[in-house]
Amino acid sequence: MTGELAGARAKLDASSGSFTIHRLGWLPEQGLGDPGRLPHTVKVLLESLLRQTGTSGSSEGDVVALARWPDGPPGTVSFVPERVLMQDFTGVPAVVDLAAMRSAVARAGGDPQRVNPQVPADLVIDHSVQVDRFGDRASYAVNLDWEYRRNGERYELLRWAQQAFQGLRVVPPGMGICHQVNLEHLASVVRTRDGLAFPDTLVGTDSHTTMVNGLGVLGWGVGGIEAEAAMLGQPMFLPWPDVLGVRLTGALDGGATATDLVLTLTEALRRRGVVGKFVEFCGSGLSTLEVADRATLSNMCPEYGATAALFPVDGETLRYLRCTGRSRLVDLVERYTKEQGLFRTDADPEPTFTDVLELDLSSVEPSLAGPKRPQDRVPLSGVWSSFVGAFRDRLAPDPDPTEVGRFLSEGDTNSPAVRIGEATDPQACFPSAGGDLGHGSVVIAAITSCTNTSNPSVMVAAGLLARKAVEAGLVTRPWVKTSLAPGSRVVTDYLDRAGLTPYLEKLGFSLVGYGCTTCIGNSGPLPEEVARDVEARDLVVVAVLSGNRNFEGRIHPQVRASYLASPPLCVAYALAGRIDLDLTRDPLGRGPDGAPVFLRDVWPDPEEVRAIVAEAVSPEEFEREYERIFDGDERWQDLPAPTGALFEWDASSTYVREPPFFDSIDVPLAPPGDILRARILAFLGDSVTTDHISPAGSIKPDSQAGRYLIERGIGPLEFNSYGSRRGNDEVMVRGTFGNVRLQNRLTPDVEGPWTVHFPDGHRTTIYEAAKRYQAEGVPLAIVAGKEYGSGSSRDWAAKGTALLGVRAVLAESFERIHRSNLVGMGVLPLQFRAGESADALGIAGTETFDITGLAGGTFPDQEVKVGARRADGSTLEFTAIVRIDAPMEVEYYRNGGVLSMVARDIVSAAG
C-alpha cells in the first residue's frame, strides 16, 4: 500500500504470532468516514479495498467512498477474494478451460505456465456419486465403485491438475460436500499470508458457497467463468452494496427446526425482493442460533436470491471453531475481529442498513417447500392442498384438497406389501394406505445435501424419530427409495456414537455416499417396478428431500413434485409413503396392534436432541476425519496421475475434450457489432432456471446427448449425468435447453427441448435448429420473462447458450450469476424496460430481430433499439437496456468473454 492510506497499517499480536493488519479504525481517526456504523458485510469489503489500494483497480478515493457508505457515490466496488472453492461438476469444466487455455497459449507461442491460479483454490469432488444402490449396508461401497467406474477419466484430469497448477488442492471422492467441508474445516474466519492478517473471503463455483456466511466468512457463488477469472488474478467489480438487515427476535419453539426457519425466511425474502442484494443478520435472536443453524439459513441464500447472507462473528463462532477441532484459530480470530469492529455482541447498536426485515423466531412452524420451487413454503397441514393446486390438471378424478387422510383404512398396519399396477378403478389413481401407488405417492425420501446434514440437531432428530418409529412397529413403504447422504464423514461418526444408525438403516436410510446425490439430481433410477408403473399410468409422484432445490425435472425425470423438508420429516414421509394426509392430525400408519401412530408420538423431544448432540459430537471426530481429507482411498491413490504442464487430450474421450473457446485467440480481435436479422431459438416464460437451460441430471437415450453417446459406443447404463460430462462440450451443447420440463412457447403443446425453425415452421430440437441456423448464418436470441437464469451457478448454462449461436438474451429480469456468466461468454444480456415484456409488446417469437446501437461499443446501462419484423411485413420497435453492469464487463464482452480476454493478454505479453 502506498499514499495517504499507508498509515492504516498496524501490528496485531496473537498467540500464533505478530501480524500486520489494515486497521479500519484508522479511517475515522483521519475523518474518512465512520466504519463503526457499517454493516459487517461492508466492513469486510472495505478492509479488502483498503488492503488492495493501488492494485486491482482500486483507488484511495474508492476506499473513502465506501467508508462513507451508504452516502458515498454509488459505483462499483473492486473485490479480490482470498480463495476459490469448487465442486467437481463446475470444477471439472473450470480445469478443462484452464488446461485448454494452456494448450492455446502454447500453440500461440506464449508461456503456458502463466496460466496458473493466482489465489488458492480447493476443489471438492462431491457431485458425482449417484444413488444406484440403496437400502442396505452395501450401498456406500457399491455406489462409490460405480462413481469411480463412471468418472475415471474426469478424476485422472483432476489428478493431473493437482500437479500441474500451483495452489490447487483436490479433495477426493467419498470425503464430503464442498460447503460442509468448507464450513467444518477449510474456512479459517481470519487468514494469514506473508505476515498479514485479514478476513477469510472467497467465491465458489456453486451457488451455495454462501453456507460459510454462517461462520462469519463472507463468500458467495459465482459462475465457473467468474471463478476462473478470479483464480487468474482478475478483480471482481461489485455493484454498490445494498444491504438488507434481517432482525431476528425470540427463539424457535420446540417443534420447529432450522429447516422450517430457512423455508420461512426464503418465502419472506423472496416476497421482499433481495436479488442482487446482501443480507446480514442482526438482533437478539442471533444468540439463540448455533452456527449449524445459521449455516442452514446462509446455505439457502440463492433460493431467496441474495448475493450473500452474513452472520457476523461472535462468541458462537468461537465455540464452533473449538467444537470442530480448530481451537488453534480462536485467539487470532477473536483478537482480529474485535480490533476491526467485526465482532458482534447483543449489546452492540444495530448497524445502518439499506432496509430491515424483522422475523420473530417463535412464529416459525413446521413446514415444507414445494412442489416446484424452494420459495413456496407450505405448512405441514397444507401439503396435499399445495400438491392438488399445482397438478390439478393432471389429476383424475378431481380430488378435494381439503379432504386428506381419507384412504387410511382401519385395517392398515403399515404393511410392507405393495400392490403396484393392479388398480383399474379411476379412484385408485390416488394412493391408499393398503399399498397402491398413485398420484401423491412418495417414491423418493432422501436425507441429503449439506443444507441440513451439516446440522447435528436435525440429523440426530431424524435418528431419534427413526428409533421411535421402529419401536412403534412402523416400516418404510416399499415403493419409497430411501437414502442417507451426509456432507461430512463426521455425521456418520456421531450417528454411530449415538446408537442411532441401526434405526435409520432399519427404515432404509442406509449410507449411500458422502455427496450431494438427490439434491442435485443424482437420485439414481427408481426401482424398475415403480418406474414402470409411474410411466404406464402417468402418475404424479413425489420426492421429499432435505435439500435446497426442487425445481421441476431436477430431482428425477419421472418425479414431478418435490418437497424440501427437514431430515426428520423425510423419515416421516417415508413411513407414510404418500402426501394425501395431514401429518398434524392424521396417523403415519398403524402399529402391529392396529393402533394408529401419529407424528407427535414419534417426534423427538428437543432436550433429548440437545443432550445427544452434546454427548456424541466431539472435536476429536472432526480432527480425525479432516486430517486425512486430501488423501483419498486406495482407488484414488491408484488412479493414473498424468504429469507435465500441458494436458494430453484424448480425442476418443467422451468425458474430457478440448473446448473450442480459445480457437481464435491468435486472430485479430473483431469487436462485436449490431445483431441483425436474428431469430428466436426459444421463447420462454418466468423463472426459467439454469436447470432448465443446462440440466445436471440423467441423460435420456433418445435425447441429442444420448444419441451422441450411443454413436460412440456408450450404453445407457454408462451415460452417467450431464453434470458429470461437463468436461465434454459436445455433450453439453446438445443438452443445452434439454430439460424434459422446459416449456418453449414456440411449441406450446409439448414439454422438453423442442422449438420451431423459421421461416419454414419445421418443428425440431433446439440443438438441431441451432445447427441449421448456424449453417445459414442466422444469429440467435432467447426471449424470456422474469428471473431468467435463477438457480445453480451453472457456467454451462452460459457456455452452451454461446455455443448454440445465441448472441443475445432478452428478459424481464436476470438472476445475478447467470447474467454475469452470459457476459463472461460474450453473450449480450438485454432487459426489457420497466413495465414492458414480450406479451405487453406483442412479441410472438416468429419475428426477425435487429438489435442496433452496439456498433459503436457498449457501456453499462446502455439503451439499444430492438426492431422486430413480422412475417406479414409489419414492424415493432422498442428500447432495451444492456445489462453489462460494470466497466470491466465491457472488456469481457468486447473480447468475446473473460477467458478469451485473459488468454489474449497472456499471448500479447509473450509477443
Coordinates of C-alpha atoms in Angstrom, one line a residue, residues 94 127 256 299 436 440 495 560 588 894:
A94 CA -13.0 -24.9 -15.0
H127 CA -21.4 -34.1 -7.1
A256 CA -39.6 -26.2 14.7
N299 CA -26.9 -22.0 2.6
D436 CA -51.4 -48.8 -4.0
G440 CA -49.2 -38.2 -4.5
L495 CA -24.8 -41.1 14.5
R560 CA -42.9 -34.1 -11.0
L588 CA -48.3 -42.0 9.9
R894 CA -15.6 -6.9 -26.4

